[in-house]
Short mmCIF file of C-alpha atoms and ligand atoms in Angstrom, two decimals:
data_model
loop_
_atom_site.label_atom_id
_atom_site.label_comp_id
_atom_site.label_asym_id
_atom_site.label_seq_id
_atom_site.Cartn_x
_atom_site.Cartn_y
_atom_site.Cartn_z
CA MET A 1 0.00 0.00 0.00
CA ARG A 2 1.40 3.38 -0.98
CA TYR A 3 0.54 6.72 0.58
CA PHE A 4 0.89 10.38 -0.34
CA ILE A 5 0.58 13.27 2.11
CA ILE A 6 -0.64 16.74 1.13
CA THR A 7 0.18 19.38 3.72
CA TYR A 8 -1.33 22.83 4.18
CA GLY A 9 -0.33 25.44 6.73
CA CYS A 10 2.44 26.13 9.19
CA GLN A 11 5.62 24.37 10.25
CA MET A 12 3.66 22.56 12.94
CA ASN A 13 1.59 20.90 10.23
CA LYS A 14 4.72 20.10 8.23
CA SER A 15 6.22 18.53 11.31
CA ASP A 16 3.02 16.53 11.91
CA SER A 17 3.15 15.27 8.33
CA GLU A 18 6.72 14.07 8.82
CA ARG A 19 5.68 12.07 11.87
CA LEU A 20 2.69 10.74 10.04
CA SER A 21 4.96 9.61 7.24
CA SER A 22 7.28 7.79 9.66
CA PHE A 23 4.29 6.16 11.29
CA LEU A 24 3.00 4.85 7.98
CA LYS A 25 6.42 3.55 6.96
CA ASP A 26 6.79 1.79 10.31
CA ASN A 27 3.49 0.12 9.60
CA GLY A 28 4.57 -1.31 6.28
CA LEU A 29 3.38 1.34 3.84
CA SER A 30 5.63 3.02 1.31
CA VAL A 31 5.59 6.55 0.02
CA ALA A 32 4.25 7.17 -3.49
CA SER A 33 5.92 9.68 -5.76
CA SER A 34 2.63 11.23 -6.84
CA ILE A 35 -1.06 11.32 -5.97
CA LYS A 36 -1.83 9.13 -8.99
CA GLU A 37 0.45 6.34 -7.80
CA ALA A 38 -0.86 6.33 -4.23
CA ASP A 39 -3.57 4.11 -2.76
CA LEU A 40 -4.02 6.24 0.33
CA ILE A 41 -4.06 10.05 0.32
CA LEU A 42 -3.68 11.94 3.59
CA VAL A 43 -4.64 15.59 3.64
CA ASN A 44 -3.25 17.60 6.53
CA ILE A 45 -5.46 20.66 6.62
CA CYS A 46 -5.05 24.18 8.04
CA SER A 47 -8.08 26.18 9.20
CA VAL A 48 -6.38 29.42 10.21
CA ARG A 49 -7.81 31.20 7.17
CA GLN A 50 -10.87 30.32 5.11
CA LYS A 51 -8.80 30.32 1.92
CA ALA A 52 -6.74 27.36 3.14
CA VAL A 53 -9.90 25.38 3.96
CA ASP A 54 -11.37 26.13 0.54
CA ARG A 55 -8.16 25.12 -1.20
CA ALA A 56 -8.04 21.83 0.68
CA GLU A 57 -11.69 21.14 -0.12
CA ALA A 58 -11.16 21.79 -3.82
CA LYS A 59 -8.11 19.51 -3.82
CA ILE A 60 -10.01 16.70 -2.08
CA LYS A 61 -12.85 16.92 -4.60
CA GLU A 62 -10.30 16.71 -7.40
CA ILE A 63 -8.63 13.63 -5.87
CA LYS A 64 -12.00 11.99 -5.27
CA LYS A 65 -12.42 11.66 -9.01
CA LEU A 66 -9.40 9.32 -8.99
CA LYS A 67 -11.26 7.01 -6.59
CA LYS A 68 -8.57 6.96 -3.89
CA THR A 69 -8.96 6.42 -0.17
CA ILE A 70 -8.75 9.88 1.40
CA CYS A 71 -7.98 10.57 5.06
CA LEU A 72 -8.22 14.01 6.58
CA THR A 73 -6.33 15.34 9.58
CA GLY A 74 -4.86 18.59 10.92
CA CYS A 75 -6.39 21.81 12.20
CA LEU A 76 -10.09 21.23 11.69
CA LEU A 77 -13.09 23.04 13.12
CA ASP A 78 -16.11 21.01 14.22
CA LYS A 79 -18.39 22.78 11.77
CA ASP A 80 -16.08 21.85 8.88
CA ARG A 81 -15.82 18.27 10.11
CA LYS A 82 -19.42 17.65 9.10
CA ARG A 83 -18.78 19.06 5.66
CA PHE A 84 -15.62 17.04 5.14
CA GLU A 85 -17.13 13.83 6.51
CA LYS A 86 -19.22 13.73 3.36
CA ILE A 87 -16.27 13.84 0.98
CA VAL A 88 -13.46 11.91 2.70
CA ASP A 89 -13.25 8.30 3.85
CA PHE A 90 -11.79 8.88 7.28
CA ILE A 91 -11.04 11.76 9.65
CA PHE A 92 -8.60 11.41 12.52
CA LYS A 93 -6.94 13.72 15.02
CA ILE A 94 -3.20 13.95 14.64
CA LYS A 95 -2.67 12.78 18.21
CA ASP A 96 -4.73 9.68 17.42
CA VAL A 97 -2.69 8.45 14.45
CA SER A 98 -3.16 4.90 15.67
CA ASP A 99 -6.80 5.18 14.57
CA LEU A 100 -5.40 4.85 11.09
CA HIS A 101 -5.17 1.09 11.58
CA LYS A 102 -8.83 1.07 10.58
CA VAL A 103 -7.70 2.19 7.17
CA ILE A 104 -4.38 0.39 6.81
CA LYS A 105 -5.73 -2.77 8.50
CA LYS A 106 -2.42 -3.69 10.14
CA LYS A 107 -2.59 -3.93 13.86
CA LYS A 108 0.70 -5.32 15.07
CA LYS A 109 3.00 -2.34 14.65
CA ILE A 110 0.71 0.50 15.67
CA ILE A 111 2.42 2.97 18.00
CA PRO A 112 -0.18 4.59 20.21
CA ASP A 113 1.64 7.73 21.32
CA TYR A 114 1.99 10.25 18.52
CA PHE A 115 5.00 11.96 20.08
CA LYS A 116 6.90 8.68 20.28
CA ILE A 117 7.01 8.53 16.50
CA LYS A 118 10.36 9.78 15.30
CA PRO A 119 10.53 11.11 11.78
CA ASP A 120 13.35 9.70 9.60
CA GLN A 121 14.70 13.01 8.53
CA SER A 122 13.58 16.20 10.09
CA ASN A 123 14.50 19.56 11.40
CA PHE A 124 11.32 19.98 13.39
CA ILE A 125 10.68 19.03 16.99
CA PRO A 126 7.34 20.00 18.48
CA ILE A 127 7.96 20.91 22.10
CA MET A 128 4.35 21.70 22.85
CA THR A 129 1.01 21.70 21.13
CA GLY A 130 -2.14 23.76 21.49
CA CYS A 131 -2.60 27.30 22.70
CA ASN A 132 -4.23 28.97 25.69
CA ASN A 133 -4.03 32.53 24.42
CA PHE A 134 -7.34 32.88 22.63
CA CYS A 135 -6.42 35.78 20.39
CA THR A 136 -9.90 36.81 19.26
CA TYR A 137 -9.32 36.05 15.56
CA CYS A 138 -7.66 32.66 15.94
CA VAL A 139 -8.99 29.11 15.62
CA VAL A 140 -5.90 27.37 16.97
CA PRO A 141 -7.12 27.06 20.60
CA TYR A 142 -10.25 25.39 19.21
CA THR A 143 -8.65 23.15 16.60
CA ARG A 144 -5.55 22.15 18.54
CA GLY A 145 -6.91 22.48 22.07
CA ARG A 146 -5.11 23.64 25.21
CA GLU A 147 -1.36 23.77 25.66
CA ILE A 148 0.43 20.52 26.39
CA SER A 149 4.19 20.61 26.90
CA ARG A 150 6.43 17.66 26.22
CA LYS A 151 9.04 16.62 28.79
CA PRO A 152 12.51 18.12 28.22
CA GLU A 153 14.16 14.65 28.39
CA GLU A 154 11.96 13.43 25.57
CA ILE A 155 12.77 16.48 23.42
CA ILE A 156 16.51 16.24 24.05
CA LYS A 157 16.53 12.54 23.20
CA GLU A 158 14.75 13.31 19.97
CA ALA A 159 17.14 16.13 19.11
CA GLU A 160 20.06 13.76 19.73
CA TYR A 161 18.45 11.17 17.46
CA LEU A 162 17.82 13.69 14.68
CA ILE A 163 21.34 15.15 14.85
CA LYS A 164 22.76 11.62 14.63
CA LYS A 165 20.54 11.03 11.60
CA GLY A 166 22.03 14.12 9.98
CA ALA A 167 19.71 17.03 10.86
CA LYS A 168 21.66 20.27 10.50
CA ILE A 169 19.07 22.69 11.80
CA ILE A 170 16.88 21.88 14.76
CA TRP A 171 13.67 23.91 14.91
CA LEU A 172 11.87 23.74 18.24
CA LEU A 173 8.19 24.26 17.52
CA GLY A 174 5.27 25.49 19.54
CA GLN A 175 2.35 27.88 19.05
CA ASN A 176 3.90 29.84 21.86
CA VAL A 177 7.24 28.50 23.05
CA ASN A 178 7.35 31.07 25.87
CA SER A 179 4.63 29.24 27.69
CA TYR A 180 6.55 25.97 27.54
CA GLU A 181 5.87 24.51 30.96
CA HIS A 182 9.37 23.28 31.81
CA ASN A 183 11.52 26.41 31.24
CA PHE A 184 12.10 27.17 27.59
CA PRO A 185 15.44 29.04 27.96
CA GLU A 186 16.86 26.02 29.82
CA LEU A 187 15.61 23.68 27.14
CA LEU A 188 17.26 25.80 24.44
CA LYS A 189 20.58 25.66 26.25
CA LYS A 190 20.37 21.90 26.77
CA VAL A 191 19.65 21.23 23.11
CA TYR A 192 22.40 23.63 22.05
CA GLN A 193 24.93 21.71 24.16
CA LEU A 194 24.31 18.43 22.36
CA PRO A 195 27.32 17.16 20.43
CA GLY A 196 27.41 17.62 16.67
CA LYS A 197 27.40 20.52 14.27
CA PHE A 198 23.90 21.99 13.90
CA TRP A 199 22.04 25.28 14.14
CA LEU A 200 19.26 25.86 16.61
CA GLN A 201 16.08 27.81 15.84
CA PHE A 202 12.63 28.13 17.37
CA ILE A 203 9.20 29.33 16.38
CA SER A 204 6.94 30.94 17.49
CA SER A 205 6.81 33.19 20.52
CA HIS A 206 4.35 35.64 22.03
CA PRO A 207 5.58 39.16 22.86
CA LYS A 208 3.60 39.21 26.12
CA ASP A 209 5.98 36.86 27.89
CA PHE A 210 9.18 37.19 25.94
CA SER A 211 11.71 37.32 28.78
CA GLU A 212 15.21 38.72 29.32
CA GLU A 213 16.25 35.21 30.29
CA LEU A 214 15.20 34.03 26.84
CA ILE A 215 17.19 36.79 25.14
CA LYS A 216 20.25 35.67 27.10
CA ALA A 217 19.67 32.04 26.19
CA MET A 218 19.30 32.98 22.51
CA LYS A 219 22.58 34.83 22.65
CA ARG A 220 24.31 31.90 24.32
CA CYS A 221 22.89 29.48 21.73
CA ARG A 222 24.01 31.74 18.87
CA ILE A 223 20.48 32.15 17.57
CA ASN A 224 20.37 34.79 14.89
CA TYR A 225 16.74 34.78 13.77
CA LEU A 226 13.57 35.56 15.65
CA ASN A 227 9.91 35.55 14.65
CA LEU A 228 8.01 37.73 17.08
CA PRO A 229 4.45 38.15 15.84
CA VAL A 230 3.10 41.61 16.58
CA GLN A 231 -0.18 41.19 14.62
CA SER A 232 -0.92 44.95 14.65
CA GLY A 233 1.01 48.17 15.25
CA ASP A 234 -1.90 49.78 17.05
CA ASP A 235 -2.69 49.43 20.77
CA GLU A 236 -6.44 49.73 20.30
CA ILE A 237 -6.49 46.93 17.73
CA LEU A 238 -4.16 44.79 19.88
CA LYS A 239 -6.66 45.08 22.70
CA LYS A 240 -9.50 43.98 20.43
CA MET A 241 -7.32 41.07 19.33
CA ASN A 242 -6.77 40.08 22.98
CA ARG A 243 -3.04 40.52 22.58
CA PRO A 244 -2.01 41.67 26.07
CA TYR A 245 0.96 43.97 25.31
CA ASN A 246 1.35 47.38 23.80
CA ILE A 247 3.54 48.74 21.03
CA LYS A 248 5.77 50.60 23.47
CA SER A 249 6.65 47.40 25.34
CA TYR A 250 7.04 45.47 22.06
CA LYS A 251 9.51 48.05 20.77
CA GLU A 252 11.44 47.99 24.05
CA LYS A 253 11.79 44.21 23.77
CA ILE A 254 12.99 44.46 20.19
CA LYS A 255 15.49 47.12 21.24
CA LYS A 256 16.93 44.83 23.93
CA ILE A 257 17.10 41.90 21.51
CA LYS A 258 18.93 44.00 18.91
CA LYS A 259 21.34 45.25 21.56
CA GLU A 260 22.15 41.77 22.87
CA ILE A 261 22.27 40.10 19.46
CA PRO A 262 23.48 42.64 16.91
CA GLY A 263 22.54 41.77 13.35
CA ILE A 264 19.71 39.44 14.38
CA ALA A 265 17.14 38.96 11.61
CA LEU A 266 13.62 39.76 12.77
CA SER A 267 10.35 38.60 11.34
CA THR A 268 6.75 39.08 12.37
CA ASP A 269 3.17 38.05 11.63
CA ILE A 270 0.62 40.71 10.83
CA ILE A 271 -3.10 40.77 10.24
CA VAL A 272 -4.40 43.58 8.05
CA GLY A 273 -8.07 44.55 8.04
CA PHE A 274 -9.02 43.28 11.49
CA PRO A 275 -12.64 44.37 12.30
CA GLY A 276 -12.65 48.08 13.02
CA GLU A 277 -9.12 48.68 11.68
CA LYS A 278 -9.34 52.20 10.29
CA ARG A 279 -6.71 53.99 8.22
CA LYS A 280 -5.32 55.65 11.35
CA HIS A 281 -4.79 52.27 13.04
CA PHE A 282 -3.19 50.83 9.94
CA GLU A 283 -0.86 53.83 9.66
CA ASN A 284 0.50 52.82 13.09
CA THR A 285 1.34 49.38 11.71
CA LYS A 286 3.15 51.02 8.81
CA LYS A 287 5.03 53.22 11.24
CA LEU A 288 6.06 50.19 13.30
CA PHE A 289 7.26 48.38 10.18
CA LYS A 290 9.46 51.34 9.28
CA GLU A 291 10.80 51.66 12.81
CA ILE A 292 11.63 48.00 13.39
CA GLY A 293 12.94 47.34 9.90
CA TYR A 294 11.89 43.71 9.65
CA ASP A 295 13.76 41.15 7.55
CA MET A 296 10.61 39.21 6.89
CA ALA A 297 6.89 39.47 7.63
CA TYR A 298 3.97 37.12 7.13
CA ILE A 299 1.21 39.52 6.19
CA ASN A 300 -2.27 38.03 6.49
CA LYS A 301 -5.56 39.51 5.38
CA TYR A 302 -8.10 39.12 8.19
CA SER A 303 -10.36 36.13 7.60
CA PRO A 304 -13.42 35.74 9.87
CA ARG A 305 -13.44 32.34 11.57
CA GLU A 306 -16.54 30.76 12.98
CA GLY A 307 -16.44 30.17 16.72
CA THR A 308 -13.85 32.88 17.42
CA GLU A 309 -14.69 36.02 19.38
CA ALA A 310 -13.79 38.35 16.52
CA ASN A 311 -16.38 36.61 14.37
CA LEU A 312 -19.02 38.44 16.38
CA LEU A 313 -17.58 41.74 15.14
CA LYS A 314 -18.44 43.15 11.75
CA ASP A 315 -15.78 42.47 9.10
CA THR A 316 -15.54 46.18 8.29
CA VAL A 317 -12.58 46.31 5.91
CA SER A 318 -13.37 45.43 2.30
CA PRO A 319 -11.33 42.73 0.50
CA LYS A 320 -9.99 45.42 -1.82
CA GLU A 321 -8.80 47.57 1.06
CA LYS A 322 -7.24 44.53 2.79
CA LYS A 323 -5.31 43.80 -0.39
CA LYS A 324 -4.20 47.42 -0.57
CA ARG A 325 -2.97 47.36 3.04
CA GLU A 326 -1.14 44.12 2.38
CA ARG A 327 0.60 45.72 -0.61
CA GLU A 328 1.55 48.83 1.34
CA LEU A 329 3.18 46.75 4.08
CA THR A 330 4.91 44.52 1.56
CA ALA A 331 6.42 47.63 -0.05
CA ILE A 332 7.85 48.79 3.29
CA LEU A 333 9.12 45.31 4.03
CA ALA A 334 10.83 45.17 0.63
CA GLU A 335 12.77 48.31 1.56
CA THR A 336 13.72 47.32 5.11
CA ALA A 337 14.67 43.77 4.10
CA LEU A 338 16.82 45.09 1.26
CA LYS A 339 18.56 47.49 3.61
CA ASN A 340 19.27 44.64 6.05
CA ASN A 341 20.42 42.30 3.31
CA LYS A 342 22.84 44.84 1.89
CA LYS A 343 24.79 44.58 5.15
CA TYR A 344 25.86 41.08 4.05
CA LEU A 345 27.47 42.32 0.82
CA GLY A 346 31.14 41.39 0.49
CA LYS A 347 31.03 39.30 3.67
CA THR A 348 32.04 35.68 3.84
CA ILE A 349 29.45 33.74 5.80
CA GLU A 350 28.64 30.19 6.70
CA VAL A 351 25.60 28.73 5.00
CA LEU A 352 23.82 25.39 4.90
CA VAL A 353 23.06 23.92 1.49
CA ILE A 354 19.36 23.00 1.32
CA GLU A 355 18.94 22.52 -2.42
CA LYS A 356 21.55 22.05 -5.12
CA ASN A 357 21.67 25.77 -5.87
CA ILE A 358 20.21 27.23 -2.67
CA ALA A 359 21.57 27.60 0.83
CA VAL A 360 20.23 29.16 3.97
CA THR A 361 21.99 31.49 6.39
CA LYS A 362 21.81 31.25 10.15
CA SER A 363 19.58 34.32 9.98
CA ASN A 364 17.15 32.23 7.91
CA LYS A 365 17.77 33.95 4.59
CA LYS A 366 17.93 32.11 1.29
CA ILE A 367 21.07 32.51 -0.79
CA LYS A 368 21.81 31.41 -4.35
CA ILE A 369 24.98 29.35 -4.61
CA ASN A 370 26.97 27.35 -7.13
CA PRO A 371 25.88 23.70 -7.28
CA SER A 372 26.85 22.12 -3.95
CA GLU A 373 26.18 19.04 -1.91
CA ILE A 374 22.87 19.23 0.00
CA GLY A 375 23.11 19.08 3.78
CA HIS A 376 26.63 20.52 4.01
CA PHE A 377 27.82 23.70 5.67
CA LYS A 378 30.08 25.88 3.58
CA LYS A 379 31.60 29.34 3.60
CA ILE A 380 30.65 31.65 0.77
CA LYS A 381 31.02 35.29 -0.13
CA VAL A 382 27.82 37.32 -0.58
CA THR A 383 27.92 39.20 -3.88
CA LYS A 384 24.31 40.31 -4.36
CA ALA A 385 21.49 41.37 -2.07
CA CYS A 386 17.84 41.88 -2.87
CA SER A 387 14.73 42.15 -0.70
CA TRP A 388 13.87 38.49 -0.68
CA GLY A 389 17.32 36.95 -0.51
CA LEU A 390 21.05 36.94 -1.18
CA SER A 391 23.30 35.59 -3.88
CA SER A 392 26.91 34.42 -4.06
CA LEU A 393 26.99 33.96 -7.83
N1 5AD B 1 -7.22 35.84 9.74
C1 5AD B 1 -6.03 36.18 9.21
N2 5AD B 1 -4.86 35.79 9.72
C2 5AD B 1 -4.89 34.99 10.81
N3 5AD B 1 -3.90 34.44 11.54
C3 5AD B 1 -4.45 33.72 12.53
N4 5AD B 1 -5.79 33.79 12.47
C4 5AD B 1 -6.09 34.58 11.40
C5 5AD B 1 -7.30 35.04 10.83
N5 5AD B 1 -8.48 34.72 11.34
C6 5AD B 1 -2.48 34.66 11.28
C7 5AD B 1 -1.76 35.31 12.46
C8 5AD B 1 -0.91 34.18 12.98
C9 5AD B 1 -0.63 33.38 11.72
C10 5AD B 1 -0.21 31.99 11.94
O1 5AD B 1 -1.85 33.43 11.02
O2 5AD B 1 -0.96 36.37 11.98
O3 5AD B 1 0.27 34.62 13.61
FE1 SF4 B 2 -3.57 31.80 17.67
FE2 SF4 B 2 -2.89 33.74 19.37
FE3 SF4 B 2 -2.47 31.17 20.05
FE4 SF4 B 2 -0.96 32.30 18.14
S1 SF4 B 2 -1.02 32.91 20.30
S2 SF4 B 2 -1.95 30.28 18.05
S3 SF4 B 2 -2.41 33.70 17.14
S4 SF4 B 2 -4.45 32.16 19.73
#
């Protein structure tokens, strides 16, 4: 029996798909090179924005024509479950992968605990799942449930295993790593101390509890990239989003981070067109973008989600205006990222080859390179800089 996994959404979903893949292999299935060649199709869905749900639905309908067995998992809202039940063969929660035996009909090798499944090749280690923050726009607390932290020993063992298997970057994943129950800065340091040559990264954190201790740990672990989602540059909107910090405190944190780790690359997540976001509120987001000078930003157009608190508010900003705001922010980002990238010009830096002609820097920037062996670190000289990456050609 051959399987094929289609993944939508964030790194957490990608990481889940990797574990799913290992699980299926352990249970005697093999991976197919295309949908056509597979007997079993697994769709790992994301419900953060309506567009992702619609895309997944369209894809499933397309695959259905090929008469394949389709299983659905991932971030799924109860109201969508009913809709999807009609078009897929089986729905399971990612933490209940063992339910899949009903589909693969092999009982002897089923591993009941999802976290005990080790992917063959991975950079991702989920350290916690779920979220307790209930930002008013977000489905994650509903689709993934409350926060559950994994034990540090388990995470360290897994990191050791992955490094031995050849992982060169270890990404510690959580919806909000700052609320990791067993001391996140300590965990970072312990993973960093493991033998072997690898880079350490983490994603994602919440500005409300981003601590000085964490900044120190990042410095010690030579972390040079941080995603700190601000979501809006306006205090009034932040309040409506149930994001309990203000722009002043966010900027102070960024200032401290930049001081402790000079040259750190910063990225953020933003929502444009949140209910009630007027021009004046949006101008504050633009101002923040100019002031911080981000290297990267994930700019999202607000999408009303059933069951969330913000869904009770009127979606006041038109799609056209949301698009316009997205473009305006992208234009600022293009300038700030270019300015940051130009600082690399003429410098010789260490990169990790991730594709034949592409490497990644420790600051999480892509760089074009001459054909090189994938999975190796190498030193190269940066010769070109643009907004969305570097080049050594
Ligand atoms: N609409 C638009 N963007 C959203 N995000 C989360 N919920 C929504 C929504 N309803 C964005 C946030 C979050 C990222 C993963 O997705 O910016 O950080
Ligand atoms: Fe969603 Fe907010 Fe939790 Fe992030 S912190 S997953 S945006 S509720």
